[in-house]
Tab-separated table of C-alpha atoms and ligand atoms in Angstrom:
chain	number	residue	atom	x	y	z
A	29	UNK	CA	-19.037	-25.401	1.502
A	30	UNK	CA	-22.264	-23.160	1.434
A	31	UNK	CA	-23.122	-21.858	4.797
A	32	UNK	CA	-24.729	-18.344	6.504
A	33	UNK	CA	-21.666	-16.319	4.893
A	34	UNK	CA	-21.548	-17.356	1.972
A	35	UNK	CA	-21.140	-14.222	-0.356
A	36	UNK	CA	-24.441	-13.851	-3.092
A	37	UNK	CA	-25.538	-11.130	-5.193
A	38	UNK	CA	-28.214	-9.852	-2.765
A	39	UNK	CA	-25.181	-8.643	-0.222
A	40	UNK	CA	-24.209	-6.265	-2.696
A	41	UNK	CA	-20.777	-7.012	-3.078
A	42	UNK	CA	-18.638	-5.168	-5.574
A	43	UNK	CA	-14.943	-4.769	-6.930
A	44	UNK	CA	-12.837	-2.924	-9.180
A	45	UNK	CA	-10.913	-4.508	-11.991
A	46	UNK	CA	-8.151	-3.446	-10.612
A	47	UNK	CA	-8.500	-4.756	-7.281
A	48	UNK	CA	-9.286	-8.775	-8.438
A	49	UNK	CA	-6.903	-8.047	-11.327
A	50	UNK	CA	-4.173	-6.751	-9.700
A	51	UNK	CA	-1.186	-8.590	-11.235
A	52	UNK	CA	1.255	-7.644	-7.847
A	53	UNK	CA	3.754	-5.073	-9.454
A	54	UNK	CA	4.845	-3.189	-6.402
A	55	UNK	CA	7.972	-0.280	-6.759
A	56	UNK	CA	10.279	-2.656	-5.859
A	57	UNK	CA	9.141	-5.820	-7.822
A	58	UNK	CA	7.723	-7.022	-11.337
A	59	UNK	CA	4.007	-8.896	-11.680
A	60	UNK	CA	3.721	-11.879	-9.911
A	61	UNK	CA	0.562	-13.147	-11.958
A	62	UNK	CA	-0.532	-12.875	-15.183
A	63	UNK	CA	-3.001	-10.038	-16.449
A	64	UNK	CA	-6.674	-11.318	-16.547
A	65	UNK	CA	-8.596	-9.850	-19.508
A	66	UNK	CA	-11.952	-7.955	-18.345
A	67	UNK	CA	-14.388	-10.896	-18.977
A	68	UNK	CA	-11.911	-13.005	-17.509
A	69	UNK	CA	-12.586	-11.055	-14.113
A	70	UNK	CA	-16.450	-10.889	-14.722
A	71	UNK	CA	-16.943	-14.326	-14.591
A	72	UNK	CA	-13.952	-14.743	-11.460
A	73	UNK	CA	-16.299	-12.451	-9.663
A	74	UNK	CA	-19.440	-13.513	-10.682
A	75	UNK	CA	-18.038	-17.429	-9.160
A	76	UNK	CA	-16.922	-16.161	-5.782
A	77	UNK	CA	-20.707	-14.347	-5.396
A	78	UNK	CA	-20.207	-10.507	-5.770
A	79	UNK	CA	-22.726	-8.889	-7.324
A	80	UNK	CA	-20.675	-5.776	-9.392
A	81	UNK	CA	-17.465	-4.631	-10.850
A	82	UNK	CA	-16.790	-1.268	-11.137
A	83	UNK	CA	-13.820	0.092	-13.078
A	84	UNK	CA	-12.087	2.971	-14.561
A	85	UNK	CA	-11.794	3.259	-17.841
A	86	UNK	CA	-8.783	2.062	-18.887
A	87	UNK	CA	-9.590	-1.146	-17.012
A	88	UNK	CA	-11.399	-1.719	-19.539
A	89	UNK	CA	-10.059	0.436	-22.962
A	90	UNK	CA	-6.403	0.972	-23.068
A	91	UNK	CA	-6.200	4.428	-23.517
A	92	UNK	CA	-5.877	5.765	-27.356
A	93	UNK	CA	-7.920	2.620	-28.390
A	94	UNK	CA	-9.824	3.338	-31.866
A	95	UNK	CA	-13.689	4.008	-31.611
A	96	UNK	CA	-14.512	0.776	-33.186
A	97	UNK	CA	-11.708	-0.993	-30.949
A	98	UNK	CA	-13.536	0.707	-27.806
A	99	UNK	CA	-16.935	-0.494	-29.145
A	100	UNK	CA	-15.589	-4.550	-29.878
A	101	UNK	CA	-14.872	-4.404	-26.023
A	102	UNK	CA	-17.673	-2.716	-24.767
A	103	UNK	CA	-19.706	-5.217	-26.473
A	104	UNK	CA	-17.956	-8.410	-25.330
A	105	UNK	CA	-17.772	-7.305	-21.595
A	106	UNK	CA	-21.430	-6.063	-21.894
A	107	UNK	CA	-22.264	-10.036	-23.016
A	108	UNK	CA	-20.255	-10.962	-19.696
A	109	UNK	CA	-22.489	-9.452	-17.703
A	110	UNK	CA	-25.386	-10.618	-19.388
A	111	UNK	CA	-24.276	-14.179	-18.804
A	112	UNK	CA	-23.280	-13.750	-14.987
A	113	UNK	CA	-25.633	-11.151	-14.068
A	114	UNK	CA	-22.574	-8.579	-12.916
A	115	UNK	CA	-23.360	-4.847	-12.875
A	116	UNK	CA	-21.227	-2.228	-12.856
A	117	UNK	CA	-22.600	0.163	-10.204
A	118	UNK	CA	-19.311	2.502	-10.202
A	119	UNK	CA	-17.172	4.051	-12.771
A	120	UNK	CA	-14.172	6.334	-12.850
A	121	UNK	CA	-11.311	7.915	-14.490
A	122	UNK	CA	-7.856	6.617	-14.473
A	123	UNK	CA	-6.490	10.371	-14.200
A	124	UNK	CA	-3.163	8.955	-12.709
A	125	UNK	CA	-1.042	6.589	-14.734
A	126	UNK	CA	-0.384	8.001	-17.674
A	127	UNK	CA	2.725	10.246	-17.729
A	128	UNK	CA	0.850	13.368	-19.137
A	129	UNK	CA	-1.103	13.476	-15.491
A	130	UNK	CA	2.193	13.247	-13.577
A	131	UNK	CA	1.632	16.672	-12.487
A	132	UNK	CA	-2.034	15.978	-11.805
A	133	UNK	CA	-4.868	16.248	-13.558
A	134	UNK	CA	-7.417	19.047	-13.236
A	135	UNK	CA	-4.934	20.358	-11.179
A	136	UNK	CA	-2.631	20.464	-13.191
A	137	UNK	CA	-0.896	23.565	-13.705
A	138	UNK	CA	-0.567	23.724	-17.732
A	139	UNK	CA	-4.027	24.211	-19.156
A	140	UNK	CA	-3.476	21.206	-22.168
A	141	UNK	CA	-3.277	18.806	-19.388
A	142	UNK	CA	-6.702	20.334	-17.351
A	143	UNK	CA	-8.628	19.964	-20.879
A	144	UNK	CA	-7.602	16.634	-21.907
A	145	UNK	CA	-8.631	15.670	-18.004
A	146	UNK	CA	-11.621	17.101	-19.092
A	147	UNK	CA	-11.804	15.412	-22.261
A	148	UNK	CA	-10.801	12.064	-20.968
A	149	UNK	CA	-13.539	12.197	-18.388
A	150	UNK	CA	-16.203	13.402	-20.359
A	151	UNK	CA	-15.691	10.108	-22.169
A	152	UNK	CA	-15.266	7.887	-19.544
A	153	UNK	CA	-18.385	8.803	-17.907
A	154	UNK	CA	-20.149	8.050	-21.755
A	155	UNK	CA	-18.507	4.796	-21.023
A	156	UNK	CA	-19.968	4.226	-17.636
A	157	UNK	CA	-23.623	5.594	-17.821
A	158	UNK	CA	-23.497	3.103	-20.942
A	159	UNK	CA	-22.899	0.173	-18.990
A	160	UNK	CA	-25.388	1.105	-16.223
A	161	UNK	CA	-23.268	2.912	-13.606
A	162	UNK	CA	-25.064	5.169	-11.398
A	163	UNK	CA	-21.830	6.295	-8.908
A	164	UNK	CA	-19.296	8.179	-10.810
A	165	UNK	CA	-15.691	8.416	-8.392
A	166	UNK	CA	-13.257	11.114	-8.650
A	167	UNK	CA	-9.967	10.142	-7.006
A	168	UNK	CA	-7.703	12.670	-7.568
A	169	UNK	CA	-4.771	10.247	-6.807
A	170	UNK	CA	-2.254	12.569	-8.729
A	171	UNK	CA	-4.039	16.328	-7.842
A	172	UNK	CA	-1.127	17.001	-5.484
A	173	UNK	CA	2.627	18.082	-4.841
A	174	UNK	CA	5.788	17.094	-3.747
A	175	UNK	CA	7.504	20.414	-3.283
A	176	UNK	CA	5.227	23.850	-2.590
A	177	UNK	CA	7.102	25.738	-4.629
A	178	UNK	CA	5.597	24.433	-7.756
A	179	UNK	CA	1.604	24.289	-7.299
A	180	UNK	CA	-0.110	27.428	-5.566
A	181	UNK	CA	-2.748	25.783	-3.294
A	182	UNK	CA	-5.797	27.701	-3.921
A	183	UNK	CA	-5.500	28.179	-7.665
A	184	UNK	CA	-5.069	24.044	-7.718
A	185	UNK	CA	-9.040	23.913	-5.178
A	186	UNK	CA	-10.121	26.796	-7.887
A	187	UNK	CA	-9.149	24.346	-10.962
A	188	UNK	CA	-10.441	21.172	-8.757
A	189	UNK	CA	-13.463	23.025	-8.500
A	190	UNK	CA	-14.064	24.550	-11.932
A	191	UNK	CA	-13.331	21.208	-13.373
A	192	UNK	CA	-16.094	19.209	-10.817
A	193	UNK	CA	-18.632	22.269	-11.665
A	194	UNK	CA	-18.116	21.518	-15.391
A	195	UNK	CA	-17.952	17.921	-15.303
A	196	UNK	CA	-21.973	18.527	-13.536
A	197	UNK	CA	-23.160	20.529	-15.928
A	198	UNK	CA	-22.033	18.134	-18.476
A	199	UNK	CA	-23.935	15.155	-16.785
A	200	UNK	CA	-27.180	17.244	-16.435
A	201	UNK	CA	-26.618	18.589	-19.834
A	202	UNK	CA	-26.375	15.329	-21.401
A	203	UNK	CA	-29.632	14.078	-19.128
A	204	UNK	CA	-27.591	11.523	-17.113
A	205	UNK	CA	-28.816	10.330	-14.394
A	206	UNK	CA	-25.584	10.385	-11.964
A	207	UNK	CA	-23.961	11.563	-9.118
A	208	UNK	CA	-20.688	12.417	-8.494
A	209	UNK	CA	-18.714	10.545	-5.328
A	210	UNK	CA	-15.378	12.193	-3.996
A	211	UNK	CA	-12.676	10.509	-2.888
A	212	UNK	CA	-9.711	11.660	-0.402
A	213	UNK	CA	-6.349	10.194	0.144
A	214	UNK	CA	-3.792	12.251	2.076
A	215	UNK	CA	-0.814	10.844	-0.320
A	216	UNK	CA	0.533	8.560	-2.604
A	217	UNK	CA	1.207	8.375	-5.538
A	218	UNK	CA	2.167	12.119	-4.508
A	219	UNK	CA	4.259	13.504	-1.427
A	220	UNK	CA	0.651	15.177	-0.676
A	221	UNK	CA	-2.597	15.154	-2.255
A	222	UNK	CA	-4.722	17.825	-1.837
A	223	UNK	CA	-7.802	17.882	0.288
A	224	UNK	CA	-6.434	14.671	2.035
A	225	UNK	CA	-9.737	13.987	4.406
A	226	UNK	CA	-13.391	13.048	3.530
A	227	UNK	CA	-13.608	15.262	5.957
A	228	UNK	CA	-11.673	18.018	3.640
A	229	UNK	CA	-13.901	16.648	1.033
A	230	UNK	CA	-17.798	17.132	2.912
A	231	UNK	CA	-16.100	20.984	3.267
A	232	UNK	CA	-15.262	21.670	-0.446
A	233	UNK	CA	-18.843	20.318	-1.342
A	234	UNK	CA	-20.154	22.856	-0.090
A	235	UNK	CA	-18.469	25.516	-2.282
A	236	UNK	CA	-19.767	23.361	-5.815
A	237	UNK	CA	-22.396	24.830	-8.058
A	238	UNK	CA	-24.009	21.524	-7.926
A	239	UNK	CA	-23.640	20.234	-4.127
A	240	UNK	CA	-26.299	18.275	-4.379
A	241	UNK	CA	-25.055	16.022	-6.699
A	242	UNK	CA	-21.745	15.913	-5.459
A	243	UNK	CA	-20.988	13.147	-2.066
A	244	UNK	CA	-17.789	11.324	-0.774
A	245	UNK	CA	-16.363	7.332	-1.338
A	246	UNK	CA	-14.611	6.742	1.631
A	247	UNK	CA	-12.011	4.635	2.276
A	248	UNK	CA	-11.027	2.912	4.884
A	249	UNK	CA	-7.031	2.877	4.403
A	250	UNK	CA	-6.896	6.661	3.507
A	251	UNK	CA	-8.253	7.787	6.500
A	252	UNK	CA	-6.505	5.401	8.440
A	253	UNK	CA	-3.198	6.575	6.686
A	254	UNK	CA	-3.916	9.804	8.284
A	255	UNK	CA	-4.170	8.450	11.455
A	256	UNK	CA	-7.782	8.767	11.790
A	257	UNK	CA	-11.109	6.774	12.527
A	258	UNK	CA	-12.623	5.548	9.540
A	259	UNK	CA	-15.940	5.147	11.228
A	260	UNK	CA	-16.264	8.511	12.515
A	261	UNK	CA	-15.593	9.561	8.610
A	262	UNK	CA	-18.052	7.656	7.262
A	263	UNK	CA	-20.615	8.592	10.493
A	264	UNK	CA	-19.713	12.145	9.326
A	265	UNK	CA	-20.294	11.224	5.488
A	266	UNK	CA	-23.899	9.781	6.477
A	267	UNK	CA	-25.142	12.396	8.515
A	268	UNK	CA	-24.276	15.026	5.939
A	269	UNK	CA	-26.456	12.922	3.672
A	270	UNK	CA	-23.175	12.551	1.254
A	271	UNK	CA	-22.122	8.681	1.625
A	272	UNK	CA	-22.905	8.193	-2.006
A	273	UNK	CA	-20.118	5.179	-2.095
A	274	UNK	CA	-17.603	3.265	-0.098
A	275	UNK	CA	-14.185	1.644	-0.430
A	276	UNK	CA	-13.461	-0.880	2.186
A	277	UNK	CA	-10.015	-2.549	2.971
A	278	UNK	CA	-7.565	-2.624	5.323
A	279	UNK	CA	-4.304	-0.868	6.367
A	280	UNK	CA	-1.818	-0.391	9.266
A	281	UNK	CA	-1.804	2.758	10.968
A	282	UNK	CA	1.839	4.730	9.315
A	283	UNK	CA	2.451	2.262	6.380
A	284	UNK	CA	2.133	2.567	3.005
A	285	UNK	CA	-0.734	2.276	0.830
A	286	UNK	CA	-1.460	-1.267	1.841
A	287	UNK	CA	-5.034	-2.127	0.131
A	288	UNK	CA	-5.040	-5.364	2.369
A	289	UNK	CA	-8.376	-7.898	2.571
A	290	UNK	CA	-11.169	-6.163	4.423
A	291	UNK	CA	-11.071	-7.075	8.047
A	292	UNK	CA	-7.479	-8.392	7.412
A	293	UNK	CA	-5.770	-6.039	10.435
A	294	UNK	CA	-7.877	-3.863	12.254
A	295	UNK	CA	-11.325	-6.377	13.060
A	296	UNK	CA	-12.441	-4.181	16.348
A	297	UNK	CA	-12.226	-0.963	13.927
A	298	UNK	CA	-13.883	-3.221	10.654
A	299	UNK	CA	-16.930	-4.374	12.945
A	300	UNK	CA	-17.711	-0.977	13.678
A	301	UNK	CA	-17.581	0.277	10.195
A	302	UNK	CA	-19.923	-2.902	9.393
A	303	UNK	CA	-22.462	-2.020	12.280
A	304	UNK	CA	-22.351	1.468	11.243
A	305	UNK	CA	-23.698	0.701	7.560
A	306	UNK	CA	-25.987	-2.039	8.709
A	307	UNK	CA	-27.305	-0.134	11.403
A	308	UNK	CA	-28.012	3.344	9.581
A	309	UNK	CA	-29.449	1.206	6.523
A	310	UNK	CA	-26.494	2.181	4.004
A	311	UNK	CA	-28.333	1.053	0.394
A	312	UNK	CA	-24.955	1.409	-2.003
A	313	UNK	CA	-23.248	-1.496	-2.385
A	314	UNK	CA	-20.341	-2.641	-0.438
A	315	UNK	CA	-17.256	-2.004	-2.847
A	316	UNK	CA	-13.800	-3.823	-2.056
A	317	UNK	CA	-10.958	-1.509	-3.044
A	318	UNK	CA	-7.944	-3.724	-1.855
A	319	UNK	CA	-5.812	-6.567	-3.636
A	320	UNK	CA	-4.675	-9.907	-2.507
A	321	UNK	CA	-1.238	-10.482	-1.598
A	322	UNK	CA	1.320	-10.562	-3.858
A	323	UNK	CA	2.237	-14.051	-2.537
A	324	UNK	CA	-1.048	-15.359	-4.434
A	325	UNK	CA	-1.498	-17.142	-7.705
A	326	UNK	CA	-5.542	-17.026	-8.701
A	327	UNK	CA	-6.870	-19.409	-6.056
A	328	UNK	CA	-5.115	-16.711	-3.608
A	329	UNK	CA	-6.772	-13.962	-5.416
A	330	UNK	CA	-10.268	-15.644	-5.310
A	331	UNK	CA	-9.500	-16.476	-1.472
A	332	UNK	CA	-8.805	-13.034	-1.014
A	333	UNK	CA	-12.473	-11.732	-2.481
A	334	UNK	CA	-14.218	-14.604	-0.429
A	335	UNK	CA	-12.354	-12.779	2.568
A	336	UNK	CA	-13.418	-9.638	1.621
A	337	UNK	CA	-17.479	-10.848	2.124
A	338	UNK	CA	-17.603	-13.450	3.922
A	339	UNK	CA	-15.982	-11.352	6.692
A	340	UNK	CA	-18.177	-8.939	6.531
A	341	UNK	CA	-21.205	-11.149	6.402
A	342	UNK	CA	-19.500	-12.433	9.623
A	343	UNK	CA	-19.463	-8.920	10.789
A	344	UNK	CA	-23.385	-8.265	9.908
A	345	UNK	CA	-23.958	-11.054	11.973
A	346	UNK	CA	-21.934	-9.947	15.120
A	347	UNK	CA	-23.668	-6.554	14.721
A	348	UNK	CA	-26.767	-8.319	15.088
A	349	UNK	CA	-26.107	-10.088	17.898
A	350	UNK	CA	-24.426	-6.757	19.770
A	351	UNK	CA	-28.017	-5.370	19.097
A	352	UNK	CA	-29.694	-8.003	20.866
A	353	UNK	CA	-27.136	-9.021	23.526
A	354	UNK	CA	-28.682	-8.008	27.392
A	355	UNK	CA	-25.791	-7.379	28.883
A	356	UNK	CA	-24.226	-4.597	26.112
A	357	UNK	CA	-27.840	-3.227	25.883
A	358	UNK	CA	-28.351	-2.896	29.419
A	359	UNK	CA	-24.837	-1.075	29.464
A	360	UNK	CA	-25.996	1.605	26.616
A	361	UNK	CA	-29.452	2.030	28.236
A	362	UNK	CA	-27.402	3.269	31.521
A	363	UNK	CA	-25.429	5.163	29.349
A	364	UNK	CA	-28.224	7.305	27.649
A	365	UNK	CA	-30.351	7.168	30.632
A	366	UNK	CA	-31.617	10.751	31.403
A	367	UNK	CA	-31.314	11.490	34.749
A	368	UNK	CA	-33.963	14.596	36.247
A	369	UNK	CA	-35.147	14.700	32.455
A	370	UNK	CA	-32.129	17.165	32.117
A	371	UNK	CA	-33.210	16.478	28.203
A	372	UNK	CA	-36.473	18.732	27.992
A	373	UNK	CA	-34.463	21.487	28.821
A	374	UNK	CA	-31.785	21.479	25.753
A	375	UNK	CA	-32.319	21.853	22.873
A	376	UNK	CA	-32.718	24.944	20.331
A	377	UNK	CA	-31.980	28.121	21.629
A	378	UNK	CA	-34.893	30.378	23.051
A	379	UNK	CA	-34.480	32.948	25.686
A	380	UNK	CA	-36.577	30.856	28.402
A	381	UNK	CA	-34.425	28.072	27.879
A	382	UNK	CA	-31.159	29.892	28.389
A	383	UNK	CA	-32.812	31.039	31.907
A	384	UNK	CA	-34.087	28.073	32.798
A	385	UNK	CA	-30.645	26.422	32.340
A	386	UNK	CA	-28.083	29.631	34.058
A	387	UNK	CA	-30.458	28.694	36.941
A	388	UNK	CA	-30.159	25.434	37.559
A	389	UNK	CA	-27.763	23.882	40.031
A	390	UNK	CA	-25.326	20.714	38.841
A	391	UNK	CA	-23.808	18.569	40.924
A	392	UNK	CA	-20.392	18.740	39.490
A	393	UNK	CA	-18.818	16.364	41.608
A	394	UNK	CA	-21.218	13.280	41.219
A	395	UNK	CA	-20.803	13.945	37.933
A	396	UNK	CA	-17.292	13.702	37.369
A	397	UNK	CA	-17.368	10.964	40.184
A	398	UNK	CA	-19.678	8.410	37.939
A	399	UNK	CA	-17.559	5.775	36.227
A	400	UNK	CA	-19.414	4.901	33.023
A	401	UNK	CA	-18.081	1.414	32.559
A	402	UNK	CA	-17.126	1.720	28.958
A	403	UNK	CA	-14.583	-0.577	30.122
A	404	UNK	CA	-16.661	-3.581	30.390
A	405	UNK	CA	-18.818	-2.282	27.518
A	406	UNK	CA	-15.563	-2.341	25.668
A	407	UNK	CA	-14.716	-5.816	26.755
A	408	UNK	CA	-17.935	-7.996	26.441
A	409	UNK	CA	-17.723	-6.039	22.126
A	410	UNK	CA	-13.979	-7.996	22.128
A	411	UNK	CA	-15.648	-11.048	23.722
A	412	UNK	CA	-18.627	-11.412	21.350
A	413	UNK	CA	-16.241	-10.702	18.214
A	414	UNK	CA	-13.742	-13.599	19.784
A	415	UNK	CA	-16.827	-15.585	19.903
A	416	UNK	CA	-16.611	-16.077	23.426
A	417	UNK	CA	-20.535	-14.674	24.486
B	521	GCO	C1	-5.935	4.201	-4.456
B	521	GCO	C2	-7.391	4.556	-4.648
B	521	GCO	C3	-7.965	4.045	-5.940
B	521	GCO	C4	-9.330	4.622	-6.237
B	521	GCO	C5	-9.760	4.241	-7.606
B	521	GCO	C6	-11.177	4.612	-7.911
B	521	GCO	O1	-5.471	4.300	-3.323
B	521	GCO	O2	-5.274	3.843	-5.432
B	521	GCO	O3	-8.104	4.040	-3.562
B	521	GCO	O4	-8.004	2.654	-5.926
B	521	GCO	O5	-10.279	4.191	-5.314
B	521	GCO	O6	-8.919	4.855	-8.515
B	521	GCO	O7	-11.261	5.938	-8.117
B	522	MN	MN1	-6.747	3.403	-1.919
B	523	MN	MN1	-10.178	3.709	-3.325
């Protein structure tokens, strides 16, 4: 059935390889489905309407593959996306799974293991420029501890850094035309990882040789792991001009690492992050970082990516209609009304101004006396996304 939410292309719809191909291994349990080459996912994704994959790059070349291995594969998954019109807007680094990172990566505290980080990424980001990506992701899933004793903290944000300040001076040496997208996760795989927020993240930015080519990807479980807003994140993210990417999914608050189907738990808190992006004009494209259930066999899996978009199209469309609803918009004009033009008179700091405002008088109980009916505001937003107004 093709209606208004039906996923296409134009929506800008994107995810991993790792996220459609997720074969459902979990600590406790072996794969529940069998491992979908590459192409096989291209063409998977390309039928359920997204528009990209993006991958790391073992996704795609097991690691230690031959050059002329790596270029046979390259080749055939380029043809995929000539025939389905995929493209891969996003590429990474698997710095995680293989044992020699198990101590991290560029964090890592024995020098071998920072270089071949280096190494590995130098040629992973070959990989993705080649296939077209203009995002590059560093998720330093295994840049972390479990016990203090064994990592000092600021030699592991000096090597973080050094690393990220090298890795940009590679990508400008080399001409590329890329930027670099941060990604924070407060832990697992490790007890901690460090610089857990995107908020941590927008911080250590600022202390790169290259900030301006440096943003954040985030994600909507991490920060919700933490027990934060997402939204306020990726608000945060915007502003600073850094929301060069973004993962969405879904997680309960104090689980595990749950990489449910966007929308799947927390709808009031997914509407918001939709109307956020829509609103502000977000141009990336909307990247899925979750998995299906490991219930699922592949009709489950391609149920699961339909989920993903069409409940965000769904979303869009209640964002929409919160814009133009009478009753909401009546509320927020009340809201930002400016009584006695208080406004004119804040502002930037100027002597005058500070005057002007020590001598005014405030009516401090009225104030505190107004209800502001955030209540009802609050309600008719749960009524419109139960369809009810
Ligand atoms: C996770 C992370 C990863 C990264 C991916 C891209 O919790 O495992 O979200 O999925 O996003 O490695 O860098
Ligand atoms: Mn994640
Ligand atoms: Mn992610």
């Amino acid at each position: 059935m093709v209606d208004l939410f039906t996923p296409k292309p134009e929506h800008k719809f994107t995810f991993g390889l790792w996220t459609v191909g997720n074969v459902g291994r979990d600590p406790f349990g072996e794969p529940v489905r069998v491992k979908l080459t590459p192409v096989e996912i291209v063409h998977m994704l390309a039928e359920v309407g997204a528009y990209g994959v993006n991958l790391h790059d073992n996704d795609l070349i097991p690691i230690g593959a031959a050059p002329a291995e790596r270029d046979k594969i390259v080749e055939g998954f380029k043809r995929a996306l000539k025939d389905t019109g995929l493209v891969v807007p996003m590429a990474t680094t698997n710095l995680f799974s293989d044992p020699s990172f198990k101590d991290g990566a560029f964090t890592s505290n024995d020098p071998r293991v920072r270089a071949y980080a280096l190494q590995k990424t130098m040629n992973a980001i070959e990989l993705g420029v080649e296939l077209g990506a203009e995002v590059y992701v560093f998720w330093g899933g295994r840049e972390g501890t479990e016990t203090d004793a064994s990592k000092n903290p600021v030699d592991s944000l000096k090597r973080f850094r050094e690393a990220l300040n090298f890795l940009c001076a590679y990508v400008i040496d080399q001409g590329f035309d890329l930027k670099f997208a941060l990604e924070a996760k407060p832990n697992e795989p490790r007890g901690d990882i460090f610089l857990p927020t995107t908020g941590a993240m927008l911080g250590f930015i600022g202390s790169l040789d290259y900030p301006e080519m440096v943003g954040v990807n985030p994600e909507v479980a991490h920060e919700q792991m933490a027990g934060l807003n997402f939204v306020h994140h990726v608000a945060q993210a915007w502003e600073a001009g850094k929301l060069f990417h973004i993962d969405l999914n879904d997680q309960a608050f104090g689980r595990y690492d749950q990489d449910f189907r966007f929308g799947s738990v927390n709808l009031k808190s997914s509407f918001f992050v939709v109307k956020f992006l829509e609103d502000v004009g977000y141009q990336g494209s909307r990247h899925f970082d979750a998995h299906a259930y490991r219930t699922e066999d592949y009709d489950g899996v391609k149920a699961f990516a339909r989920g993903c978009m069409r409940t965000y199209l769904i979303l869009k469309e209640k964002a929409a209609k919160w814009n133009q609803d009478p009753e909401i918009q009546t509320l927020l004009a009340e809201i930002n009304s400016d009584q006695d033009h208080i406004s004119s008179i804040l502002g930037t700091y100027n002597a005058a101004r500070a005057a002007d405002i020590k001598a005014r008088s405030f009516n401090r109980e009225a104030l505190g006396k107004r209800g502001l009916a955030y209540e009802r505001l609050d309600q008719l937003t749960v009524e419109l996304l139960l369809g009810v107004n």
